[in-house]
Coordinates of C-alpha atoms and ligand atoms in Angstrom, one line a residue:
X4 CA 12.6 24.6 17.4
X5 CA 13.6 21.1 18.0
X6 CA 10.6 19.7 16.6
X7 CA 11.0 21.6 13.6
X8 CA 14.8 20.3 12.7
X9 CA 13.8 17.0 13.9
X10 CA 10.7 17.2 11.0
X11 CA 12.9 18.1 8.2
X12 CA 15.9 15.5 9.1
X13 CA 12.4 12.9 9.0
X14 CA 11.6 14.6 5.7
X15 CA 14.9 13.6 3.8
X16 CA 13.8 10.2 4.0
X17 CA 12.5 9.9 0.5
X18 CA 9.4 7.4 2.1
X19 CA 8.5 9.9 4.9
X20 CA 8.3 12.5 2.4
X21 CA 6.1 10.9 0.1
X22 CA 4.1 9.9 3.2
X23 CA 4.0 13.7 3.8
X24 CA 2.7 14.3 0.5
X25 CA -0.2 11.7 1.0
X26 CA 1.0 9.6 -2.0
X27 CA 0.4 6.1 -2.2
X28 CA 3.9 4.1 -0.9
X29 CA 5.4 1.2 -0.8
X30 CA 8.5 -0.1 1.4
X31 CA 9.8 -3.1 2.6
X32 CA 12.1 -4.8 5.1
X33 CA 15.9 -4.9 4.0
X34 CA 16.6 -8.3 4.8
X35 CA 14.5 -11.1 7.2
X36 CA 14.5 -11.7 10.4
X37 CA 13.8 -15.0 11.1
X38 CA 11.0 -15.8 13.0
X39 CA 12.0 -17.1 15.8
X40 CA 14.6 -14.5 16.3
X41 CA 11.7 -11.8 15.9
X42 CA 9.3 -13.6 18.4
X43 CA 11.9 -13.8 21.3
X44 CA 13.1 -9.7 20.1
X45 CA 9.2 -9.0 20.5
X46 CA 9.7 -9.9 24.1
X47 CA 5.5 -11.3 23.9
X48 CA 5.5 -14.7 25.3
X49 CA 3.5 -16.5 22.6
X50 CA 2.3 -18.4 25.5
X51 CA -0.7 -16.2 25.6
X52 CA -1.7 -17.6 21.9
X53 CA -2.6 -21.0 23.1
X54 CA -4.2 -19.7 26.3
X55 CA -6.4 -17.0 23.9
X56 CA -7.8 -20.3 21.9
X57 CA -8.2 -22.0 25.2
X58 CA -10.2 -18.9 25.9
X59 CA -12.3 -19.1 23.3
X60 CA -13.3 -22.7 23.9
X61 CA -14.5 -22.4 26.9
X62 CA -16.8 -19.6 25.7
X63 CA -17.8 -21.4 22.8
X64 CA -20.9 -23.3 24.4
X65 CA -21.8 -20.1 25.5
X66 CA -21.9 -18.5 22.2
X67 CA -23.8 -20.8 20.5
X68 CA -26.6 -20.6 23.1
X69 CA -26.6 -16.5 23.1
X70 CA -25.7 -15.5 19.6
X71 CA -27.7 -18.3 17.2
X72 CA -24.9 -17.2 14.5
X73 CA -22.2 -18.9 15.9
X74 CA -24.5 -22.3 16.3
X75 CA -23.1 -23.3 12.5
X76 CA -19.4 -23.7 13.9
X77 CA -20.6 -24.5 17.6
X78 CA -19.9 -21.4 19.0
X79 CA -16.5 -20.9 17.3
X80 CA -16.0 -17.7 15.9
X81 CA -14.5 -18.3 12.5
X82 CA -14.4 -17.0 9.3
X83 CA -14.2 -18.8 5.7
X84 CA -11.1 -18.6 3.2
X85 CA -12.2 -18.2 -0.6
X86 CA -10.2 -18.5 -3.4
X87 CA -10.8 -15.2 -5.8
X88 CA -9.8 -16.0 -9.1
X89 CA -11.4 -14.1 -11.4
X90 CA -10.7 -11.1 -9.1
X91 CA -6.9 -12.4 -9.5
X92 CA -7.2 -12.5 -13.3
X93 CA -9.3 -8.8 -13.3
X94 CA -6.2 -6.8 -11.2
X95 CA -3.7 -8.6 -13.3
X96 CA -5.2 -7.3 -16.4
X97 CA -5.7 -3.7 -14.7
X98 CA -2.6 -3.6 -13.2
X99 CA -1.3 -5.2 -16.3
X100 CA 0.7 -7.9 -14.7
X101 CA -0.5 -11.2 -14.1
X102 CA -0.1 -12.3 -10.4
X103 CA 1.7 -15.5 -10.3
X104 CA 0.4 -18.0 -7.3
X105 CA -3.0 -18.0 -5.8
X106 CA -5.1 -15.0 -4.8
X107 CA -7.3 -16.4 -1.3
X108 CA -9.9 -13.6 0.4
X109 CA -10.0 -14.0 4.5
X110 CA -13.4 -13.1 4.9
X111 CA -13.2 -11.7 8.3
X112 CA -16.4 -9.6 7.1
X113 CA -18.6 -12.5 8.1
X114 CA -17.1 -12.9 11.8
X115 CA -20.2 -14.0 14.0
X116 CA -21.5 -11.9 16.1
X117 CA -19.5 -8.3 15.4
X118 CA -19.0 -8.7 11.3
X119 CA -14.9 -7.3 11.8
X120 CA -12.0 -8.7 12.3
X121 CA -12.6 -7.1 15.8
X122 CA -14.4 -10.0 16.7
X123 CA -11.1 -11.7 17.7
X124 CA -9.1 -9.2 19.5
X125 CA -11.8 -6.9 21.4
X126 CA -14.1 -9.9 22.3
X127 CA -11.3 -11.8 23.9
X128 CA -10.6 -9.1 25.9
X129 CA -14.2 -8.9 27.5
X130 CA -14.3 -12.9 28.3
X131 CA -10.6 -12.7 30.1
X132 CA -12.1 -9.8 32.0
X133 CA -15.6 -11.4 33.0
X134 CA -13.8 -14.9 33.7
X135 CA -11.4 -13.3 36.1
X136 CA -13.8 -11.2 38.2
X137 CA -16.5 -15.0 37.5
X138 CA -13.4 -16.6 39.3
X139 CA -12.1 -14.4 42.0
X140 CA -16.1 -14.3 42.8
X141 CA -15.8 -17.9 43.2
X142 CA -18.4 -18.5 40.5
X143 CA -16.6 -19.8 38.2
X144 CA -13.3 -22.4 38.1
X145 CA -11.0 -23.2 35.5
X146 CA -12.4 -26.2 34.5
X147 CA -15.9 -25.0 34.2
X148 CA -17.4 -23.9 30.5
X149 CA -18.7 -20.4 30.1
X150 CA -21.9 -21.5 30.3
X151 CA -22.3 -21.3 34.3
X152 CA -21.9 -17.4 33.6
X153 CA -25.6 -17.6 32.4
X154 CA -26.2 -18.7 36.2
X155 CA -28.1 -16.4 38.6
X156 CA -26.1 -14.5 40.2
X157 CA -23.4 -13.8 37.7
X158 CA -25.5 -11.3 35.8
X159 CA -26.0 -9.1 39.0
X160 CA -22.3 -9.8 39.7
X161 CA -21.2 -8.5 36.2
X162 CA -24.1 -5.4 36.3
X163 CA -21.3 -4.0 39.5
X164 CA -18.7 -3.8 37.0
X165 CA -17.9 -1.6 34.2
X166 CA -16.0 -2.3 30.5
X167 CA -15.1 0.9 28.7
X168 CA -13.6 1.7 25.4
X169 CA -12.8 3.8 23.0
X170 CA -13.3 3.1 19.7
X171 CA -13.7 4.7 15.5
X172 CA -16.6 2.0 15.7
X173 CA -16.0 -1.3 15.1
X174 CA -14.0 -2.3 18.5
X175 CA -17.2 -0.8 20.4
X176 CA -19.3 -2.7 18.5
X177 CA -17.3 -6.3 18.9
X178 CA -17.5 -5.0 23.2
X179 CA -20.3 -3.3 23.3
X180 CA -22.3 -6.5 21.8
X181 CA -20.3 -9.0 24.2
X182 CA -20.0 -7.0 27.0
X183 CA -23.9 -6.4 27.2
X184 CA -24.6 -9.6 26.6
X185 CA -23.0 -10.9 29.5
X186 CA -24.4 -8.0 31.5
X187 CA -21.6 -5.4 32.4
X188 CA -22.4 -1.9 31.9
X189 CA -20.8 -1.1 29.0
X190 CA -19.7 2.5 27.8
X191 CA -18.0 3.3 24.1
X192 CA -16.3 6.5 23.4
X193 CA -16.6 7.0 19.9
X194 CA -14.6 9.3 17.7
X195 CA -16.3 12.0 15.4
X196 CA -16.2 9.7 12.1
X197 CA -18.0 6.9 13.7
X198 CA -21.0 5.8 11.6
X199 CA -24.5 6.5 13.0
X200 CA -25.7 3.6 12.7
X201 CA -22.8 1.5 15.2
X202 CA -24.5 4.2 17.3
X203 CA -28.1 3.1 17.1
X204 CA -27.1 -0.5 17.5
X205 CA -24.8 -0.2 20.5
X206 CA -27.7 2.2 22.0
X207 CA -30.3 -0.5 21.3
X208 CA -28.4 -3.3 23.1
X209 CA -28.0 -0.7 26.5
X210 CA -24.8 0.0 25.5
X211 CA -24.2 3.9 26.8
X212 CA -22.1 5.6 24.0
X213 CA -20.3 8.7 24.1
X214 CA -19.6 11.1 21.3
X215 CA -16.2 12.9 21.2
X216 CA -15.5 15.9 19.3
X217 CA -12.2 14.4 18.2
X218 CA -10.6 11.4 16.3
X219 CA -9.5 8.2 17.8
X220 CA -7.2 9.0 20.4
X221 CA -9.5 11.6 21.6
X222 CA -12.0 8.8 21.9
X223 CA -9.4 6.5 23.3
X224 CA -8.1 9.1 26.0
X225 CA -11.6 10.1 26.9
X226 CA -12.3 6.7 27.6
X227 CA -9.0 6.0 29.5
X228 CA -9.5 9.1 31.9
X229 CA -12.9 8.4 33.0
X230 CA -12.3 4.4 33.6
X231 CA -9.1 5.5 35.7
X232 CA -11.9 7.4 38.1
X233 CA -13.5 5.0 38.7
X234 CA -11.8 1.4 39.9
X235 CA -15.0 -0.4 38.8
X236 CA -14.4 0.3 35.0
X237 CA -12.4 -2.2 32.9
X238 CA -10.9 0.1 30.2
X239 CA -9.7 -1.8 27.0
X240 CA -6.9 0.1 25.6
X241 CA -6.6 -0.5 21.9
X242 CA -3.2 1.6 22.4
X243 CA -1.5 -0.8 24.1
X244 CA -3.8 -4.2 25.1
X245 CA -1.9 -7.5 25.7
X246 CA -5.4 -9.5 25.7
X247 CA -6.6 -7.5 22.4
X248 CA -3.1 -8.8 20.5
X249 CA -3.7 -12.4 22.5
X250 CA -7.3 -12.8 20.6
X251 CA -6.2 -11.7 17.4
X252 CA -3.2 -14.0 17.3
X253 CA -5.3 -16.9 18.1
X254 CA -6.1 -16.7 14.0
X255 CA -2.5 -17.8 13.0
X256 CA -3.5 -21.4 13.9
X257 CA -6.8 -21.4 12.7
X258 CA -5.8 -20.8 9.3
X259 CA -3.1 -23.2 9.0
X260 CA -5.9 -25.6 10.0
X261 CA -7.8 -24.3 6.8
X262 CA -5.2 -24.1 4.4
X263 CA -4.3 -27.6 5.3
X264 CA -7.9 -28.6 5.0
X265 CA -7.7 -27.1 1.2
X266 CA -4.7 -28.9 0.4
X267 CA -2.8 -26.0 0.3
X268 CA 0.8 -26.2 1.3
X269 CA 3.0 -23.7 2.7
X270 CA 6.7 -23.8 3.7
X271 CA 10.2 -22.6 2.3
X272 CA 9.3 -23.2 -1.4
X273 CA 5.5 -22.2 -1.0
X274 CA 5.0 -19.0 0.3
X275 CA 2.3 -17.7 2.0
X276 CA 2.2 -13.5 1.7
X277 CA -0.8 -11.7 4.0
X278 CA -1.9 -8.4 3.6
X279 CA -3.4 -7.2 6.5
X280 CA -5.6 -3.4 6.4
X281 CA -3.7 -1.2 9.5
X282 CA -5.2 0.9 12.0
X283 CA -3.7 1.5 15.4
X284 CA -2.0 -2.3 14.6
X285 CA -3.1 -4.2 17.4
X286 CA -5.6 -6.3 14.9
X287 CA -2.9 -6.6 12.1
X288 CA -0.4 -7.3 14.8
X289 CA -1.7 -10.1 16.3
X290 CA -2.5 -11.7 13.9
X291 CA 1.0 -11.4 12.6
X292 CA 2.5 -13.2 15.7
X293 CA -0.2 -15.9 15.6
X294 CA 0.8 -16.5 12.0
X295 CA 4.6 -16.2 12.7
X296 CA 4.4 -19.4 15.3
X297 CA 2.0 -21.0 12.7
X298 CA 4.4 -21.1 9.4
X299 CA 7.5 -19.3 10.8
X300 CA 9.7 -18.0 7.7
X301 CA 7.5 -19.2 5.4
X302 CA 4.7 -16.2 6.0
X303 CA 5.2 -12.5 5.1
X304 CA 3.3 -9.9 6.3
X305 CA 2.3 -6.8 5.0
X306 CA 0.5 -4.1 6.2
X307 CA -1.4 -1.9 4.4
X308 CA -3.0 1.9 5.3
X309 CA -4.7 4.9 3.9
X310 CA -2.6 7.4 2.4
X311 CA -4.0 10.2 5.3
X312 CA -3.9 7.9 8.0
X313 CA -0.2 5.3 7.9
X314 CA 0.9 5.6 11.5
X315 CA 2.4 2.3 11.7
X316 CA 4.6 3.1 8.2
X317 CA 5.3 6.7 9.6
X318 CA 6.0 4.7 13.2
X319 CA 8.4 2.1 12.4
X320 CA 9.7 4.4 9.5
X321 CA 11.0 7.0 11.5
X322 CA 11.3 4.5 14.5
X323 CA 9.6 7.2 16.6
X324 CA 6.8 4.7 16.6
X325 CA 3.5 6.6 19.2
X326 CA 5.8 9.6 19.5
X327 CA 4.7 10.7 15.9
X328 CA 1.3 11.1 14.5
X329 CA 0.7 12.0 11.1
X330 CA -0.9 15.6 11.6
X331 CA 3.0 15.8 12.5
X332 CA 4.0 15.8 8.6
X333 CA 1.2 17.7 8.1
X334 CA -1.7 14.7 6.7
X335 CA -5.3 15.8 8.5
X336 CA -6.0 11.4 9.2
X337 CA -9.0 11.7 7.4
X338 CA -10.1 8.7 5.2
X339 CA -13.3 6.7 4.7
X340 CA -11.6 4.0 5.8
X341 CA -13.7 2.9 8.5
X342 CA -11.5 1.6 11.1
X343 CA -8.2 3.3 9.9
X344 CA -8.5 6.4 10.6
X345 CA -5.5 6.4 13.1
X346 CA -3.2 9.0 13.4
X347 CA -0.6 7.5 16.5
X348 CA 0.3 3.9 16.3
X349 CA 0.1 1.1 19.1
X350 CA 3.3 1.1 20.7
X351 CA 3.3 -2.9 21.3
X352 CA 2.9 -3.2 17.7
X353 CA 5.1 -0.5 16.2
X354 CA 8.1 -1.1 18.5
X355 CA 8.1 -4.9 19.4
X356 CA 6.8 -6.5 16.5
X357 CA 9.0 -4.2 13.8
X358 CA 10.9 -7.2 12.7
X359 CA 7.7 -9.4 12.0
X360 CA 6.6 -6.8 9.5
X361 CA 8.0 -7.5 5.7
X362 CA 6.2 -4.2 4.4
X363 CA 4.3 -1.0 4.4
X364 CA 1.8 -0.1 1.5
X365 CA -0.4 2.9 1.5
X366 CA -3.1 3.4 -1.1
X367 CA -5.9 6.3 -1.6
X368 CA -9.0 5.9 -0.4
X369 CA -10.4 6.1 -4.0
X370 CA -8.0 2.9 -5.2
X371 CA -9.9 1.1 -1.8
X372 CA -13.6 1.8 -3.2
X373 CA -12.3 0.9 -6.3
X374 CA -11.3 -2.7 -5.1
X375 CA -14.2 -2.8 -3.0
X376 CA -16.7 -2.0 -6.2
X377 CA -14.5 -4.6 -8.2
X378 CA -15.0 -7.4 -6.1
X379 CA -18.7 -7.0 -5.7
X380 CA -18.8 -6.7 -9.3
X381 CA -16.8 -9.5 -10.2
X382 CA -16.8 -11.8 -7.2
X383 CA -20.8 -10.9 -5.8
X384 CA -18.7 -10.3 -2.5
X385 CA -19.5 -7.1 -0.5
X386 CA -17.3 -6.0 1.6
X387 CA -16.5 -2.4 3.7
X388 CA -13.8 -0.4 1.6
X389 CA -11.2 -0.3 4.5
X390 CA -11.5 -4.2 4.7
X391 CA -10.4 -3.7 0.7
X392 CA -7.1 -1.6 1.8
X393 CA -4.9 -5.2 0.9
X394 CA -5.7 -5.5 -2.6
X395 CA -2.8 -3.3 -3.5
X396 CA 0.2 -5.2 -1.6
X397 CA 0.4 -8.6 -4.4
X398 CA 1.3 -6.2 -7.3
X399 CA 3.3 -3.8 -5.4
X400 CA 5.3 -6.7 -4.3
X401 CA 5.7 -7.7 -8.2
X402 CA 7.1 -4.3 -8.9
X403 CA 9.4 -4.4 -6.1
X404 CA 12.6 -6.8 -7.0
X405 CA 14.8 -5.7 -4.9
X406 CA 12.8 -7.2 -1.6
X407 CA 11.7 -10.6 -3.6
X408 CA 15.2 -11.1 -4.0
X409 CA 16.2 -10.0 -0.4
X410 CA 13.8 -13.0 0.6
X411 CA 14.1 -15.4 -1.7
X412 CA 10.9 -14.9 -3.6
X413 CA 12.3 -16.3 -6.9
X414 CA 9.9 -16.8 -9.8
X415 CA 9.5 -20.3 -9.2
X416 CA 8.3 -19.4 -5.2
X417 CA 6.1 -16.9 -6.2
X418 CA 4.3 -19.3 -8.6
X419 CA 3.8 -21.5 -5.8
X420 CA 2.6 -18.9 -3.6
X421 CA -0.4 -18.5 -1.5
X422 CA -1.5 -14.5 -1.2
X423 CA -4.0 -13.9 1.5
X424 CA -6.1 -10.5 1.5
X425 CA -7.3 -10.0 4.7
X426 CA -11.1 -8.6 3.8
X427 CA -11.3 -7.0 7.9
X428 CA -15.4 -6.2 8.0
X429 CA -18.5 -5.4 6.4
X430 CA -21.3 -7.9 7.3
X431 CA -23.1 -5.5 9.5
X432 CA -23.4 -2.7 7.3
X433 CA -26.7 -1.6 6.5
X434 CA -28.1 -2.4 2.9
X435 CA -28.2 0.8 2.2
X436 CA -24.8 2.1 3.3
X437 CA -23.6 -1.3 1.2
X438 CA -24.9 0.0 -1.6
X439 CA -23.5 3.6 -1.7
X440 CA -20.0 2.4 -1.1
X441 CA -20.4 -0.2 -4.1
X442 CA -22.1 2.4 -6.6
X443 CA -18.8 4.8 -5.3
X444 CA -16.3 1.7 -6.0
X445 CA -17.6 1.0 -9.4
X446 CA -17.8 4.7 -10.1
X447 CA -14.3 5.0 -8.7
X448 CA -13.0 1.4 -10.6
X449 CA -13.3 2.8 -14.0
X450 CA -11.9 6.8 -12.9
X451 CA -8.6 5.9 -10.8
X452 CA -5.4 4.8 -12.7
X453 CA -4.3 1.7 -12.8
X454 CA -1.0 2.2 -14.3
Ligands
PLP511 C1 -9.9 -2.1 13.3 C2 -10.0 -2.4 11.9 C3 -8.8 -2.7 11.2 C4 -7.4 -2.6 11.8 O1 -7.2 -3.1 13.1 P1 -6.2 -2.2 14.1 O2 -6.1 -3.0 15.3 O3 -6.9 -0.9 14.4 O4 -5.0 -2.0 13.3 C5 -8.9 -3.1 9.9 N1 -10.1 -3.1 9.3 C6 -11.3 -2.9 9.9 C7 -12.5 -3.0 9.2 C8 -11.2 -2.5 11.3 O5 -12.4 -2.3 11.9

């Protein structure tokens, strides 16, 4: 009875309701936080930033000597940044407002080794787990590079342990790949709309996967129970995981280093505006807080979801954060979005990072092919259509005057601004699969309204 009077108070929120009614929304913060107020409010110690990149220097030498794709950047995972003009220029005309500033692609698709922006998060989880059990084993010290892991010894060492996750796909790939490599037995609970062929792979690298009936918590709560059994099994928790959020927010840095390489300046009169696609939130999240001690005020991010699936708008929205899913306004979760199909969001993210957050966009799943067949068409860059989901955020912040004036986005800023879409995955999808998403995206470009 509760629940129900509870659900229609949530419903007379205008942005809740149209969440309800699976239409695309838009909202934004009332007025900023600044930064450093919202890091100390988060309560994270950004500490764990520095100590991630730390992290993934050490392991670099061992990257580039197991995965040859990492040997072009020495064994640092990195992706490039790629200015999109002519995609800027073909949404402006759609949309039929020309965005002012500079539209940048993060092409997180081209990760080494996993091909999502999982690479960051969900493989720095697996190298602080095998360092600690390396050290307290005595095989490793913190001076030493990640290469003495490759030692006798360690192998058989890491074959007693277990790493277990649950995962809609791409987080059990970025583990499963790692983790194997270094010689845990690895397990990944998938969900029911995991694609077949993140499957095959993980099978064929002796990965053990297992298939739930349900959607991602389902997978993620399978996975939690049967790694609380046993004491041996390192579950990563994309719920809740420090070390997840720590290897995501390592990218803040890194991309100040590459803007600054391309000349391109950010601070209070350049603006730099990131959209970042949102599934449970730990991947937009972290990155969020790395960027936040990067450029401080001068970043805004937004956060962009399927119209089924916006836990983290419904979350912070209602402030109820994981104690609402959406099947709780009545959305089923479903989307193609590989990726976002999340119905609960990540507490960590929802409730201690609220004030980091500038917006909340949803968009259809249609208006995601759409931008995903538009860029391939006019850029020759493929991409997976969730990794498309922050196309829409640039022109809904045009329309929306009422936050560019709450933060000081005059006309003159957002001339000089710097819009990042973060494109989240899509190297590793088969050809084939490629193609039927573009064919459905140029299909769906010409059909959906742009108005
Ligand atoms: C996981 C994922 C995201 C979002 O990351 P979360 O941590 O789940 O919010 C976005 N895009 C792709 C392709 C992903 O796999």
């Amino acid at each position: 009875m509760t629940q129900l009077l509870d659900l229609e108070q949530l419903l007379s929120d205008p942005v809740v309701a149209a969440l309800a009614r699976a239409e695309e929304t838009a909202w934004f913060s009332q007025s900023p936080t600044p930064s450093a107020a919202a890091i100390e409010a988060s309560g994270i110690d950004p500490a764990i930033t520095a100590d991630a990149r730390a992290r993934f220097g050490r392991f670099a030498p061992w990257f580039a000597e197991r995965f040859p794709d990492t040997r072009p950047t020495h064994g640092i995972l990195e992706s490039p940044l790629v200015g999109i003009p002519e995609m800027q220029r073909e949404l402006g005309t759609r949309f039929g407002r020309e965005l002012p500033g500079k539209l940048w692609l993060k092409r997180d698709d081209l990760l080494p080794v996993s091909g999502s922006i999982k690479a960051r998060g969900g493989i720095h989880e697996v190298l602080q787990v095998a360092e600690r059990i390396a050290m307290d084993a005595g095989m490793m010290t913190p001076a030493d590079d990640a290469r003495v892991l490759m030692a006798p010894g360690v192998k058989e060492l890491f074959a007693q342990h277990g790493i277990a996750v649950g995962s809609t796909g791409n987080l059990g790939l970025s583990i499963g790949i790692v983790a194997s490599e270094l010689g845990f037995k690895t397990t990944v609970h998938m969900s029911l709309d995991a694609r077949a062929w993140k499957k095959d792979l993980l099978r064929s690298r002796g990965v053990t996967v297992v298939e739930h009936d349900g959607d991602f918590s389902d997978a993620v709560a399978a996975g939690r129970r049967t790694a609380a059994e046993d004491p041996g099994v390192w579950f990563v928790d994309d719920e809740s995981s420090l070390s997840l959020f720590a290897g995501y927010s390592a990218a803040g840095d890194r991309l100040a280093g590459q803007l600054a390489s391309l000349e391109v300046t950010v601070d209070q009169t350049h603006p730099l505006i990131v959209h970042l696609p949102c599934g449970v939130g730990g991947g937009p999240g972290g990155v969020t807080f790395g960027l936040k001690q990067a450029f401080g005020d001068a970043v805004h991010a937004i956060f962009a979801e399927p119209v089924n699936a916006p836990c983290m708008s419904l979350g912070v929205r209602t402030g109820l954060h994981d104690s609402i899913s959406v099947t709780d306004i009545g959305l089923d979760g479903v989307t193609a979005a590989d990726g976002l199909a999340v119905g609960r969001p990540s507490r960590l993210v929802g409730e201690h990072l609220q004030q980091m957050i500038d917006g909340f966009v949803t968009l259809t799943d249609e208006r995601m092919k759409a931008f995903q067949g538009l860029l391939h068409n006019i850029e020759g860059i493929d991409i997976e259509p969730s990794a498309a989901a922050g196309f829409a955020g640039p022109w809904r912040i045009l329309q929306n005057a009422a936050y560019r004036s709450a933060f000081g986005l005059d006309d003159e800023k957002m001339a000089n601004a710097t819009h990042i879409v973060w494109a989240t995955g899509g190297s590793m999808v088969p050809l084939q699969e490629m193609a039927s998403y573009v064919a459905e995206g140029q299909r769906l470009a010409t059909e959906i309204s742009w108005a």
